[in-house]
Amino acid sequence: IPPVGTYTAYVDARYNDNPDDDNLGGYEPMDNVVLRSYDEIVNNGWNCIKDYKEDRFGNPTTGVIIATNAIWYAGWYTGDYEDVFQWKTGAVGFHVYSGSASDIRATTSQSWVAGMLDKGITGTSGAVAEPYTTGYIMPDIFFNRFLSPQKRFNFAEACYSACHSERSERIPWDCFVVP
């Protein structure tokens, strides 16, 4: 892990700036997971830019046209990779979307996993089928384990604990990790 303060983290929730809001219906749990990722990253000393509007990074309304010096990322719910990140060596990111790892071997793939790997991210995870919201690696748990100097989980340990946790009773068959 590079020194704190060297690079920037990006968190892109979908609806709301309040992780305790109960008015988001079925999307509330995952929006809250993404928002808690921001808290975990910031609580471990990292600079983090958070967007909680429906627009994605790269759209002028988010204020982030190019995500420079990107080291950590958590976001969700758009199908095609947003090519706005300048990934630094060692970068880790998760985009929660049902097809985030579809077609990763196709040279024309627009999936998040394929796009992130093609553009230089070091570690990620994605879904090849619909795992529902309990079947993903939970980015907030991952960043809690991975960035905490007291816990010191490596990438594989943090991924395992974040997919088999108190919120997810199973290790999903439809998701995989790319270290």
GROMACS .gro file of N, CA and C in nm:
model
  537
    1ILE      N    1   0.086  -0.118   0.000
    1ILE     CA    2   0.000   0.000   0.000
    1ILE      C    3   0.090   0.124   0.000
    2PRO      N    4   0.065   0.216  -0.091
    2PRO     CA    5   0.147   0.337  -0.094
    2PRO      C    6   0.122   0.426   0.028
    3PRO      N    7   0.211   0.521   0.052
    3PRO     CA    8   0.191   0.610   0.168
    3PRO      C    9   0.059   0.688   0.159
    4VAL      N   10  -0.006   0.703   0.273
    4VAL     CA   11  -0.131   0.780   0.280
    4VAL      C   12  -0.106   0.922   0.231
    5GLY      N   13  -0.202   0.974   0.155
    5GLY     CA   14  -0.194   1.111   0.107
    5GLY      C   15  -0.128   1.125  -0.029
    6THR      N   16  -0.069   1.017  -0.078
    6THR     CA   17   0.000   1.023  -0.207
    6THR      C   18  -0.097   1.028  -0.324
    7TYR      N   19  -0.207   0.954  -0.313
    7TYR     CA   20  -0.302   0.942  -0.422
    7TYR      C   21  -0.444   0.970  -0.373
    8THR      N   22  -0.541   0.955  -0.461
    8THR     CA   23  -0.679   0.990  -0.429
    8THR      C   24  -0.770   0.869  -0.448
    9ALA      N   25  -0.867   0.857  -0.359
    9ALA     CA   26  -0.972   0.755  -0.370
    9ALA      C   27  -1.097   0.820  -0.427
   10TYR      N   28  -1.180   0.739  -0.492
   10TYR     CA   29  -1.306   0.786  -0.551
   10TYR      C   30  -1.418   0.691  -0.512
   11VAL      N   31  -1.528   0.748  -0.464
   11VAL     CA   32  -1.646   0.671  -0.427
   11VAL      C   33  -1.765   0.730  -0.499
   12ASP      N   34  -1.838   0.644  -0.570
   12ASP     CA   35  -1.950   0.690  -0.651
   12ASP      C   36  -2.077   0.615  -0.613
   13ALA      N   37  -2.150   0.671  -0.517
   13ALA     CA   38  -2.280   0.615  -0.479
   13ALA      C   39  -2.382   0.657  -0.584
   14ARG      N   40  -2.506   0.624  -0.561
   14ARG     CA   41  -2.603   0.649  -0.667
   14ARG      C   42  -2.708   0.753  -0.629
   15TYR      N   43  -2.750   0.754  -0.506
   15TYR     CA   44  -2.868   0.832  -0.473
   15TYR      C   45  -2.855   0.934  -0.363
   16ASN      N   46  -2.776   0.907  -0.263
   16ASN     CA   47  -2.797   0.978  -0.139
   16ASN      C   48  -2.666   0.996  -0.064
   17ASP      N   49  -2.653   1.106   0.009
   17ASP     CA   50  -2.534   1.133   0.088
   17ASP      C   51  -2.547   1.082   0.231
   18ASN      N   52  -2.658   1.022   0.265
   18ASN     CA   53  -2.682   0.979   0.401
   18ASN      C   54  -2.691   0.827   0.408
   19PRO      N   55  -2.587   0.759   0.461
   19PRO     CA   56  -2.592   0.613   0.464
   19PRO      C   57  -2.697   0.555   0.556
   20ASP      N   58  -2.763   0.638   0.635
   20ASP     CA   59  -2.869   0.588   0.723
   20ASP      C   60  -3.009   0.616   0.669
   21ASP      N   61  -3.019   0.667   0.547
   21ASP     CA   62  -3.149   0.698   0.487
   21ASP      C   63  -3.222   0.567   0.457
   22ASP      N   64  -3.345   0.560   0.499
   22ASP     CA   65  -3.425   0.439   0.478
   22ASP      C   66  -3.526   0.454   0.364
   23ASN      N   67  -3.510   0.551   0.277
   23ASN     CA   68  -3.610   0.580   0.174
   23ASN      C   69  -3.567   0.542   0.033
   24LEU      N   70  -3.470   0.454   0.019
   24LEU     CA   71  -3.419   0.422  -0.114
   24LEU      C   72  -3.472   0.289  -0.168
   25GLY      N   73  -3.561   0.226  -0.096
   25GLY     CA   74  -3.617   0.101  -0.144
   25GLY      C   75  -3.511  -0.008  -0.151
   26GLY      N   76  -3.519  -0.093  -0.254
   26GLY     CA   77  -3.429  -0.205  -0.270
   26GLY      C   78  -3.284  -0.168  -0.296
   27TYR      N   79  -3.261  -0.044  -0.338
   27TYR     CA   80  -3.123  -0.001  -0.366
   27TYR      C   81  -3.052   0.052  -0.241
   28GLU      N   82  -3.126   0.072  -0.136
   28GLU     CA   83  -3.067   0.130  -0.015
   28GLU      C   84  -2.946   0.053   0.038
   29PRO      N   85  -2.954  -0.080   0.054
   29PRO     CA   86  -2.838  -0.148   0.114
   29PRO      C   87  -2.708  -0.127   0.038
   30MET      N   88  -2.710  -0.139  -0.094
   30MET     CA   89  -2.585  -0.125  -0.167
   30MET      C   90  -2.540   0.021  -0.173
   31ASP      N   91  -2.632   0.114  -0.183
   31ASP     CA   92  -2.592   0.255  -0.179
   31ASP      C   93  -2.522   0.284  -0.047
   32ASN      N   94  -2.574   0.229   0.061
   32ASN     CA   95  -2.513   0.250   0.193
   32ASN      C   96  -2.376   0.184   0.203
   33VAL      N   97  -2.360   0.066   0.143
   33VAL     CA   98  -2.229  -0.001   0.142
   33VAL      C   99  -2.127   0.089   0.071
   34VAL      N  100  -2.164   0.143  -0.043
   34VAL     CA  101  -2.073   0.230  -0.117
   34VAL      C  102  -2.041   0.355  -0.035
   35LEU      N  103  -2.141   0.415   0.027
   35LEU     CA  104  -2.116   0.533   0.110
   35LEU      C  105  -2.029   0.501   0.231
   36ARG      N  106  -2.047   0.384   0.291
   36ARG     CA  107  -1.960   0.346   0.403
   36ARG      C  108  -1.817   0.321   0.356
   37SER      N  109  -1.799   0.285   0.229
   37SER     CA  110  -1.664   0.271   0.175
   37SER      C  111  -1.589   0.403   0.188
   38TYR      N  112  -1.659   0.512   0.158
   38TYR     CA  113  -1.600   0.646   0.174
   38TYR      C  114  -1.552   0.664   0.318
   39ASP      N  115  -1.637   0.631   0.414
   39ASP     CA  116  -1.600   0.647   0.555
   39ASP      C  117  -1.476   0.564   0.590
   40GLU      N  118  -1.471   0.440   0.543
   40GLU     CA  119  -1.357   0.353   0.572
   40GLU      C  120  -1.228   0.409   0.512
   41ILE      N  121  -1.236   0.460   0.392
   41ILE     CA  122  -1.118   0.516   0.325
   41ILE      C  123  -1.071   0.641   0.398
   42VAL      N  124  -1.162   0.732   0.427
   42VAL     CA  125  -1.127   0.858   0.494
   42VAL      C  126  -1.078   0.831   0.636
   43ASN      N  127  -1.143   0.739   0.708
   43ASN     CA  128  -1.101   0.708   0.845
   43ASN      C  129  -0.961   0.649   0.852
   44ASN      N  130  -0.913   0.597   0.740
   44ASN     CA  131  -0.776   0.545   0.735
   44ASN      C  132  -0.678   0.646   0.676
   45GLY      N  133  -0.723   0.774   0.667
   45GLY     CA  134  -0.632   0.883   0.634
   45GLY      C  135  -0.621   0.922   0.488
   46TRP      N  136  -0.699   0.861   0.401
   46TRP     CA  137  -0.687   0.886   0.258
   46TRP      C  138  -0.777   1.001   0.213
   47ASN      N  139  -0.730   1.076   0.116
   47ASN     CA  140  -0.811   1.177   0.049
   47ASN      C  141  -0.911   1.102  -0.040
   48CYS      N  142  -1.038   1.138  -0.030
   48CYS     CA  143  -1.140   1.067  -0.107
   48CYS      C  144  -1.243   1.165  -0.160
   49ILE      N  145  -1.276   1.150  -0.286
   49ILE     CA  146  -1.379   1.230  -0.350
   49ILE      C  147  -1.503   1.144  -0.362
   50LYS      N  148  -1.615   1.197  -0.315
   50LYS     CA  149  -1.741   1.122  -0.311
   50LYS      C  150  -1.844   1.188  -0.401
   51ASP      N  151  -1.911   1.107  -0.480
   51ASP     CA  152  -2.026   1.153  -0.558
   51ASP      C  153  -2.145   1.068  -0.519
   52TYR      N  154  -2.257   1.130  -0.496
   52TYR     CA  155  -2.376   1.055  -0.456
   52TYR      C  156  -2.497   1.091  -0.542
   53LYS      N  157  -2.470   1.139  -0.663
   53LYS     CA  158  -2.579   1.169  -0.756
   53LYS      C  159  -2.587   1.057  -0.860
   54GLU      N  160  -2.693   1.054  -0.933
   54GLU     CA  161  -2.712   0.950  -1.035
   54GLU      C  162  -2.606   0.959  -1.145
   55ASP      N  163  -2.558   1.080  -1.176
   55ASP     CA  164  -2.455   1.095  -1.279
   55ASP      C  165  -2.325   1.028  -1.235
   56ARG      N  166  -2.251   0.979  -1.332
   56ARG     CA  167  -2.126   0.909  -1.306
   56ARG      C  168  -2.009   1.007  -1.311
   57PHE      N  169  -1.896   0.965  -1.256
   57PHE     CA  170  -1.774   1.041  -1.276
   57PHE      C  171  -1.750   1.054  -1.425
   58GLY      N  172  -1.698   1.166  -1.468
   58GLY     CA  173  -1.681   1.194  -1.609
   58GLY      C  174  -1.786   1.289  -1.660
   59ASN      N  175  -1.898   1.300  -1.589
   59ASN     CA  176  -2.004   1.393  -1.623
   59ASN      C  177  -1.976   1.524  -1.550
   60PRO      N  178  -1.985   1.638  -1.619
   60PRO     CA  179  -1.954   1.766  -1.554
   60PRO      C  180  -2.034   1.793  -1.426
   61THR      N  181  -2.153   1.735  -1.413
   61THR     CA  182  -2.233   1.763  -1.292
   61THR      C  183  -2.171   1.702  -1.167
   62THR      N  184  -2.082   1.603  -1.180
   62THR     CA  185  -2.019   1.543  -1.063
   62THR      C  186  -1.899   1.623  -1.016
   63GLY      N  187  -1.848   1.710  -1.100
   63GLY     CA  188  -1.728   1.785  -1.065
   63GLY      C  189  -1.600   1.708  -1.092
   64VAL      N  190  -1.609   1.583  -1.135
   64VAL     CA  191  -1.490   1.501  -1.164
   64VAL      C  192  -1.496   1.460  -1.310
   65ILE      N  193  -1.417   1.526  -1.392
   65ILE     CA  194  -1.409   1.491  -1.534
   65ILE      C  195  -1.304   1.382  -1.553
   66ILE      N  196  -1.189   1.399  -1.491
   66ILE     CA  197  -1.083   1.300  -1.493
   66ILE      C  198  -1.049   1.266  -1.349
   67ALA      N  199  -1.051   1.139  -1.314
   67ALA     CA  200  -1.018   1.094  -1.180
   67ALA      C  201  -0.868   1.069  -1.174
   68THR      N  202  -0.792   1.172  -1.139
   68THR     CA  203  -0.647   1.164  -1.142
   68THR      C  204  -0.593   1.093  -1.018
   69ASN      N  205  -0.476   1.034  -1.033
   69ASN     CA  206  -0.406   0.967  -0.923
   69ASN      C  207  -0.496   0.869  -0.848
   70ALA      N  208  -0.577   0.794  -0.921
   70ALA     CA  209  -0.675   0.704  -0.858
   70ALA      C  210  -0.608   0.581  -0.798
   71ILE      N  211  -0.630   0.561  -0.668
   71ILE     CA  212  -0.573   0.446  -0.599
   71ILE      C  213  -0.680   0.351  -0.547
   72TRP      N  214  -0.793   0.403  -0.496
   72TRP     CA  215  -0.903   0.320  -0.446
   72TRP      C  216  -1.032   0.367  -0.512
   73TYR      N  217  -1.123   0.271  -0.540
   73TYR     CA  218  -1.251   0.307  -0.601
   73TYR      C  219  -1.360   0.212  -0.551
   74ALA      N  220  -1.475   0.269  -0.522
   74ALA     CA  221  -1.596   0.191  -0.495
   74ALA      C  222  -1.711   0.264  -0.563
   75GLY      N  223  -1.788   0.193  -0.641
   75GLY     CA  224  -1.902   0.253  -0.709
   75GLY      C  225  -1.998   0.146  -0.753
   76TRP      N  226  -2.108   0.193  -0.815
   76TRP     CA  227  -2.204   0.092  -0.854
   76TRP      C  228  -2.307   0.141  -0.953
   77TYR      N  229  -2.360   0.043  -1.019
   77TYR     CA  230  -2.482   0.045  -1.098
   77TYR      C  231  -2.479   0.124  -1.227
   78THR      N  232  -2.381   0.097  -1.307
   78THR     CA  233  -2.385   0.135  -1.447
   78THR      C  234  -2.310   0.028  -1.523
   79GLY      N  235  -2.354  -0.004  -1.642
   79GLY     CA  236  -2.300  -0.119  -1.713
   79GLY      C  237  -2.165  -0.100  -1.776
   80ASP      N  238  -2.145   0.008  -1.848
   80ASP     CA  239  -2.021   0.025  -1.923
   80ASP      C  240  -1.916   0.099  -1.839
   81TYR      N  241  -1.792   0.055  -1.853
   81TYR     CA  242  -1.680   0.118  -1.784
   81TYR      C  243  -1.671   0.266  -1.821
   82GLU      N  244  -1.648   0.349  -1.721
   82GLU     CA  245  -1.629   0.492  -1.741
   82GLU      C  246  -1.479   0.518  -1.747
   83ASP      N  247  -1.430   0.549  -1.865
   83ASP     CA  248  -1.286   0.567  -1.885
   83ASP      C  249  -1.241   0.707  -1.841
   84VAL      N  250  -1.251   0.733  -1.712
   84VAL     CA  251  -1.211   0.862  -1.657
   84VAL      C  252  -1.103   0.847  -1.550
   85PHE      N  253  -1.063   0.723  -1.519
   85PHE     CA  254  -0.970   0.699  -1.411
   85PHE      C  255  -0.826   0.689  -1.462
   86GLN      N  256  -0.737   0.754  -1.392
   86GLN     CA  257  -0.594   0.740  -1.417
   86GLN      C  258  -0.540   0.657  -1.301
   87TRP      N  259  -0.541   0.523  -1.320
   87TRP     CA  260  -0.506   0.431  -1.213
   87TRP      C  261  -0.357   0.436  -1.184
   88LYS      N  262  -0.324   0.437  -1.057
   88LYS     CA  263  -0.186   0.432  -1.013
   88LYS      C  264  -0.149   0.286  -0.988
   89THR      N  265  -0.021   0.256  -0.990
   89THR     CA  266   0.026   0.121  -0.961
   89THR      C  267  -0.021   0.081  -0.821
   90GLY      N  268  -0.080  -0.036  -0.811
   90GLY     CA  269  -0.132  -0.084  -0.684
   90GLY      C  270  -0.279  -0.051  -0.661
   91ALA      N  271  -0.342   0.017  -0.756
   91ALA     CA  272  -0.482   0.058  -0.739
   91ALA      C  273  -0.576  -0.062  -0.726
   92VAL      N  274  -0.678  -0.045  -0.642
   92VAL     CA  275  -0.781  -0.146  -0.620
   92VAL      C  276  -0.916  -0.078  -0.631
   93GLY      N  277  -1.008  -0.142  -0.703
   93GLY     CA  278  -1.141  -0.083  -0.715
   93GLY      C  279  -1.247  -0.188  -0.742
   94PHE      N  280  -1.369  -0.154  -0.700
   94PHE     CA  281  -1.483  -0.243  -0.716
   94PHE      C  282  -1.600  -0.163  -0.772
   95HIS      N  283  -1.659  -0.215  -0.878
   95HIS     CA  284  -1.781  -0.156  -0.932
   95HIS      C  285  -1.890  -0.263  -0.926
   96VAL      N  286  -1.988  -0.240  -0.844
   96VAL     CA  287  -2.094  -0.338  -0.820
   96VAL      C  288  -2.199  -0.325  -0.930
   97TYR      N  289  -2.201  -0.424  -1.017
   97TYR     CA  290  -2.295  -0.428  -1.127
   97TYR      C  291  -2.304  -0.572  -1.175
   98SER      N  292  -2.424  -0.617  -1.210
   98SER     CA  293  -2.446  -0.758  -1.245
   98SER      C  294  -2.355  -0.810  -1.354
   99GLY      N  295  -2.322  -0.730  -1.451
   99GLY     CA  296  -2.237  -0.776  -1.561
   99GLY      C  297  -2.099  -0.714  -1.558
  100SER      N  298  -2.051  -0.677  -1.441
  100SER     CA  299  -1.924  -0.605  -1.432
  100SER      C  300  -1.805  -0.685  -1.481
  101ALA      N  301  -1.818  -0.816  -1.491
  101ALA     CA  302  -1.708  -0.899  -1.539
  101ALA      C  303  -1.746  -0.978  -1.664
  102SER      N  304  -1.851  -0.938  -1.730
  102SER     CA  305  -1.889  -1.009  -1.852
  102SER      C  306  -1.793  -0.975  -1.965
  103ASP      N  307  -1.768  -1.071  -2.048
  103ASP     CA  308  -1.685  -1.050  -2.169
  103ASP      C  309  -1.546  -0.996  -2.140
  104ILE      N  310  -1.483  -1.035  -2.032
  104ILE     CA  311  -1.353  -0.974  -2.003
  104ILE      C  312  -1.244  -1.014  -2.101
  105ARG      N  313  -1.265  -1.121  -2.175
  105ARG     CA  314  -1.164  -1.162  -2.273
  105ARG      C  315  -1.187  -1.101  -2.411
  106ALA      N  316  -1.304  -1.043  -2.432
  106ALA     CA  317  -1.333  -0.981  -2.562
  106ALA      C  318  -1.259  -0.849  -2.575
  107THR      N  319  -1.195  -0.828  -2.688
  107THR     CA  320  -1.119  -0.704  -2.707
  107THR      C  321  -1.209  -0.581  -2.713
  108THR      N  322  -1.336  -0.600  -2.736
  108THR     CA  323  -1.429  -0.487  -2.743
  108THR      C  324  -1.516  -0.475  -2.618
  109SER      N  325  -1.483  -0.549  -2.514
  109SER     CA  326  -1.565  -0.548  -2.393
  109SER      C  327  -1.571  -0.409  -2.331
  110GLN      N  328  -1.689  -0.372  -2.284
  110GLN     CA  329  -1.708  -0.246  -2.213
  110GLN      C  330  -1.734  -0.269  -2.065
  111SER      N  331  -1.716  -0.393  -2.018
  111SER     CA  332  -1.744  -0.423  -1.878
  111SER      C  333  -1.645  -0.351  -1.787
  112TRP      N  334  -1.685  -0.332  -1.663
  112TRP     CA  335  -1.600  -0.260  -1.567
  112TRP      C  336  -1.470  -0.334  -1.541
  113VAL      N  337  -1.475  -0.463  -1.519
  113VAL     CA  338  -1.352  -0.537  -1.490
  113VAL      C  339  -1.256  -0.529  -1.608
  114ALA      N  340  -1.305  -0.554  -1.728
  114ALA     CA  341  -1.220  -0.547  -1.847
  114ALA      C  342  -1.162  -0.407  -1.863
  115GLY      N  343  -1.244  -0.305  -1.848
  115GLY     CA  344  -1.198  -0.168  -1.863
  115GLY      C  345  -1.094  -0.129  -1.758
  116MET      N  346  -1.121  -0.165  -1.634
  116MET     CA  347  -1.026  -0.130  -1.528
  116MET      C  348  -0.893  -0.202  -1.549
  117LEU      N  349  -0.898  -0.330  -1.584
  117LEU     CA  350  -0.773  -0.403  -1.607
  117LEU      C  351  -0.698  -0.348  -1.728
  118ASP      N  352  -0.771  -0.318  -1.833
  118ASP     CA  353  -0.709  -0.263  -1.953
  118ASP      C  354  -0.642  -0.129  -1.926
  119LYS      N  355  -0.699  -0.051  -1.836
  119LYS     CA  356  -0.647   0.083  -1.807
  119LYS      C  357  -0.550   0.086  -1.690
  120GLY      N  358  -0.519  -0.030  -1.630
  120GLY     CA  359  -0.409  -0.035  -1.536
  120GLY      C  360  -0.439  -0.060  -1.390
  121ILE      N  361  -0.564  -0.092  -1.354
  121ILE     CA  362  -0.591  -0.122  -1.213
  121ILE      C  363  -0.519  -0.252  -1.176
  122THR      N  364  -0.480  -0.264  -1.051
  122THR     CA  365  -0.406  -0.380  -1.006
  122THR      C  366  -0.496  -0.491  -0.955
  123GLY      N  367  -0.601  -0.457  -0.878
  123GLY     CA  368  -0.690  -0.558  -0.822
  123GLY      C  369  -0.834  -0.514  -0.830
  124THR      N  370  -0.921  -0.610  -0.861
  124THR     CA  371  -1.064  -0.580  -0.872
  124THR      C  372  -1.144  -0.709  -0.855
  125SER      N  373  -1.272  -0.697  -0.864
  125SER     CA  374  -1.363  -0.811  -0.859
  125SER      C  375  -1.483  -0.778  -0.945
  126GLY      N  376  -1.550  -0.879  -0.994
  126GLY     CA  377  -1.668  -0.854  -1.074
  126GLY      C  378  -1.759  -0.974  -1.081
  127ALA      N  379  -1.877  -0.951  -1.137
  127ALA     CA  380  -1.980  -1.055  -1.148
  127ALA      C  381  -1.998  -1.095  -1.293
  128VAL      N  382  -2.011  -1.225  -1.316
  128VAL     CA  383  -2.038  -1.276  -1.450
  128VAL      C  384  -2.187  -1.304  -1.468
  129ALA      N  385  -2.261  -1.303  -1.359
  129ALA     CA  386  -2.406  -1.323  -1.360
  129ALA      C  387  -2.464  -1.244  -1.243
  130GLU      N  388  -2.594  -1.249  -1.227
  130GLU     CA  389  -2.660  -1.171  -1.122
  130GLU      C  390  -2.641  -1.235  -0.985
  131PRO      N  391  -2.556  -1.177  -0.900
  131PRO     CA  392  -2.539  -1.231  -0.766
  131PRO      C  393  -2.631  -1.166  -0.662
  132TYR      N  394  -2.713  -1.071  -0.706
  132TYR     CA  395  -2.793  -0.989  -0.616
  132TYR      C  396  -2.700  -0.914  -0.522
  133THR      N  397  -2.752  -0.825  -0.443
  133THR     CA  398  -2.664  -0.738  -0.367
  133THR      C  399  -2.588  -0.808  -0.255
  134THR      N  400  -2.630  -0.924  -0.212
  134THR     CA  401  -2.557  -0.994  -0.107
  134THR      C  402  -2.444  -1.082  -0.161
  135GLY      N  403  -2.431  -1.093  -0.293
  135GLY     CA  404  -2.332  -1.182  -0.351
  135GLY      C  405  -2.204  -1.116  -0.398
  136TYR      N  406  -2.188  -0.989  -0.374
  136TYR     CA  407  -2.068  -0.918  -0.416
  136TYR      C  408  -1.968  -0.909  -0.303
  137ILE      N  409  -1.846  -0.876  -0.337
  137ILE     CA  410  -1.752  -0.831  -0.236
  137ILE      C  411  -1.803  -0.696  -0.189
  138MET      N  412  -1.816  -0.681  -0.059
  138MET     CA  413  -1.866  -0.556  -0.001
  138MET      C  414  -1.749  -0.459   0.011
  139PRO      N  415  -1.747  -0.353  -0.070
  139PRO     CA  416  -1.630  -0.264  -0.069
  139PRO      C  417  -1.600  -0.201   0.067
  140ASP      N  418  -1.704  -0.171   0.146
  140ASP     CA  419  -1.677  -0.109   0.276
  140ASP      C  420  -1.602  -0.205   0.368
  141ILE      N  421  -1.640  -0.333   0.367
  141ILE     CA  422  -1.569  -0.432   0.449
  141ILE      C  423  -1.429  -0.453   0.394
  142PHE      N  424  -1.417  -0.461   0.262
  142PHE     CA  425  -1.284  -0.477   0.202
  142PHE      C  426  -1.191  -0.365   0.247
  143PHE      N  427  -1.233  -0.239   0.230
  143PHE     CA  428  -1.145  -0.128   0.264
  143PHE      C  429  -1.118  -0.120   0.414
  144ASN      N  430  -1.213  -0.161   0.496
  144ASN     CA  431  -1.190  -0.167   0.640
  144ASN      C  432  -1.077  -0.263   0.672
  145ARG      N  433  -1.077  -0.379   0.610
  145ARG     CA  434  -0.974  -0.481   0.638
  145ARG      C  435  -0.841  -0.448   0.569
  146PHE      N  436  -0.848  -0.398   0.448
  146PHE     CA  437  -0.729  -0.377   0.365
  146PHE      C  438  -0.649  -0.253   0.406
  147LEU      N  439  -0.717  -0.145   0.441
  147LEU     CA  440  -0.647  -0.019   0.468
  147LEU      C  441  -0.613   0.001   0.615
  148SER      N  442  -0.677  -0.069   0.704
  148SER     CA  443  -0.654  -0.050   0.847
  148SER      C  444  -0.516  -0.099   0.888
  149PRO      N  445  -0.435  -0.010   0.946
  149PRO     CA  446  -0.302  -0.055   0.991
  149PRO      C  447  -0.310  -0.158   1.104
  150GLN      N  448  -0.421  -0.160   1.178
  150GLN     CA  449  -0.436  -0.258   1.284
  150GLN      C  450  -0.472  -0.396   1.230
  151LYS      N  451  -0.543  -0.402   1.118
  151LYS     CA  452  -0.588  -0.532   1.065
  151LYS      C  453  -0.487  -0.591   0.968
  152ARG      N  454  -0.435  -0.511   0.877
  152ARG     CA  455  -0.331  -0.553   0.783
  152ARG      C  456  -0.366  -0.677   0.700
  153PHE      N  457  -0.490  -0.686   0.653
  153PHE     CA  458  -0.527  -0.795   0.564
  153PHE      C  459  -0.461  -0.771   0.428
  154ASN      N  460  -0.413  -0.877   0.363
  154ASN     CA  461  -0.367  -0.860   0.226
  154ASN      C  462  -0.488  -0.859   0.133
  155PHE      N  463  -0.465  -0.841   0.004
  155PHE     CA  464  -0.576  -0.829  -0.091
  155PHE      C  465  -0.668  -0.951  -0.088
  156ALA      N  466  -0.610  -1.070  -0.093
  156ALA     CA  467  -0.691  -1.193  -0.094
  156ALA      C  468  -0.770  -1.209   0.035
  157GLU      N  469  -0.707  -1.186   0.149
  157GLU     CA  470  -0.777  -1.199   0.277
  157GLU      C  471  -0.891  -1.097   0.289
  158ALA      N  472  -0.865  -0.974   0.247
  158ALA     CA  473  -0.969  -0.870   0.254
  158ALA      C  474  -1.085  -0.904   0.161
  159CYS      N  475  -1.056  -0.955   0.042
  159CYS     CA  476  -1.164  -0.995  -0.051
  159CYS      C  477  -1.246  -1.109   0.008
  160TYR      N  478  -1.178  -1.211   0.061
  160TYR     CA  479  -1.250  -1.324   0.118
  160TYR      C  480  -1.340  -1.280   0.233
  161SER      N  481  -1.287  -1.200   0.322
  161SER     CA  482  -1.368  -1.158   0.437
  161SER      C  483  -1.482  -1.066   0.394
  162ALA      N  484  -1.465  -0.995   0.283
  162ALA     CA  485  -1.569  -0.902   0.236
  162ALA      C  486  -1.676  -0.972   0.152
  163CYS      N  487  -1.651  -1.094   0.108
  163CYS     CA  488  -1.756  -1.166   0.035
  163CYS      C  489  -1.821  -1.273   0.122
  164HIS      N  490  -1.758  -1.306   0.230
  164HIS     CA  491  -1.815  -1.403   0.324
  164HIS      C  492  -1.816  -1.334   0.461
  165SER      N  493  -1.920  -1.256   0.482
  165SER     CA  494  -1.925  -1.171   0.600
  165SER      C  495  -2.061  -1.181   0.666
  166GLU      N  496  -2.081  -1.096   0.765
  166GLU     CA  497  -2.210  -1.095   0.832
  166GLU      C  498  -2.323  -1.054   0.738
  167ARG      N  499  -2.293  -0.988   0.626
  167ARG     CA  500  -2.395  -0.948   0.530
  167ARG      C  501  -2.410  -1.047   0.416
  168SER      N  502  -2.316  -1.133   0.399
  168SER     CA  503  -2.321  -1.228   0.289
  168SER      C  504  -2.282  -1.366   0.343
  169GLU      N  505  -2.378  -1.454   0.350
  169GLU     CA  506  -2.355  -1.584   0.412
  169GLU      C  507  -2.288  -1.682   0.318
  170ARG      N  508  -2.258  -1.641   0.199
  170ARG     CA  509  -2.204  -1.736   0.103
  170ARG      C  510  -2.087  -1.675   0.027
  171ILE      N  511  -2.006  -1.761  -0.027
  171ILE     CA  512  -1.904  -1.716  -0.121
  171ILE      C  513  -1.967  -1.729  -0.258
  172PRO      N  514  -1.987  -1.619  -0.328
  172PRO     CA  515  -2.064  -1.623  -0.451
  172PRO      C  516  -1.993  -1.697  -0.564
  173TRP      N  517  -2.068  -1.780  -0.634
  173TRP     CA  518  -2.014  -1.853  -0.749
  173TRP      C  519  -2.004  -1.761  -0.870
  174ASP      N  520  -2.079  -1.655  -0.873
  174ASP     CA  521  -2.089  -1.571  -0.992
  174ASP      C  522  -1.999  -1.449  -0.989
  175CYS      N  523  -1.913  -1.440  -0.889
  175CYS     CA  524  -1.816  -1.331  -0.880
  175CYS      C  525  -1.675  -1.390  -0.875
  176PHE      N  526  -1.580  -1.314  -0.923
  176PHE     CA  527  -1.442  -1.359  -0.911
  176PHE      C  528  -1.354  -1.239  -0.881
  177VAL      N  529  -1.234  -1.268  -0.836
  177VAL     CA  530  -1.137  -1.166  -0.795
  177VAL      C  531  -1.018  -1.173  -0.889
  178VAL      N  532  -0.966  -1.057  -0.926
  178VAL     CA  533  -0.847  -1.049  -1.011
  178VAL      C  534  -0.741  -0.970  -0.935
  179PRO      N  535  -0.641  -1.041  -0.879
  179PRO     CA  536  -0.533  -0.970  -0.808
  179PRO      C  537  -0.424  -0.926  -0.904
   0.00000   0.00000   0.00000
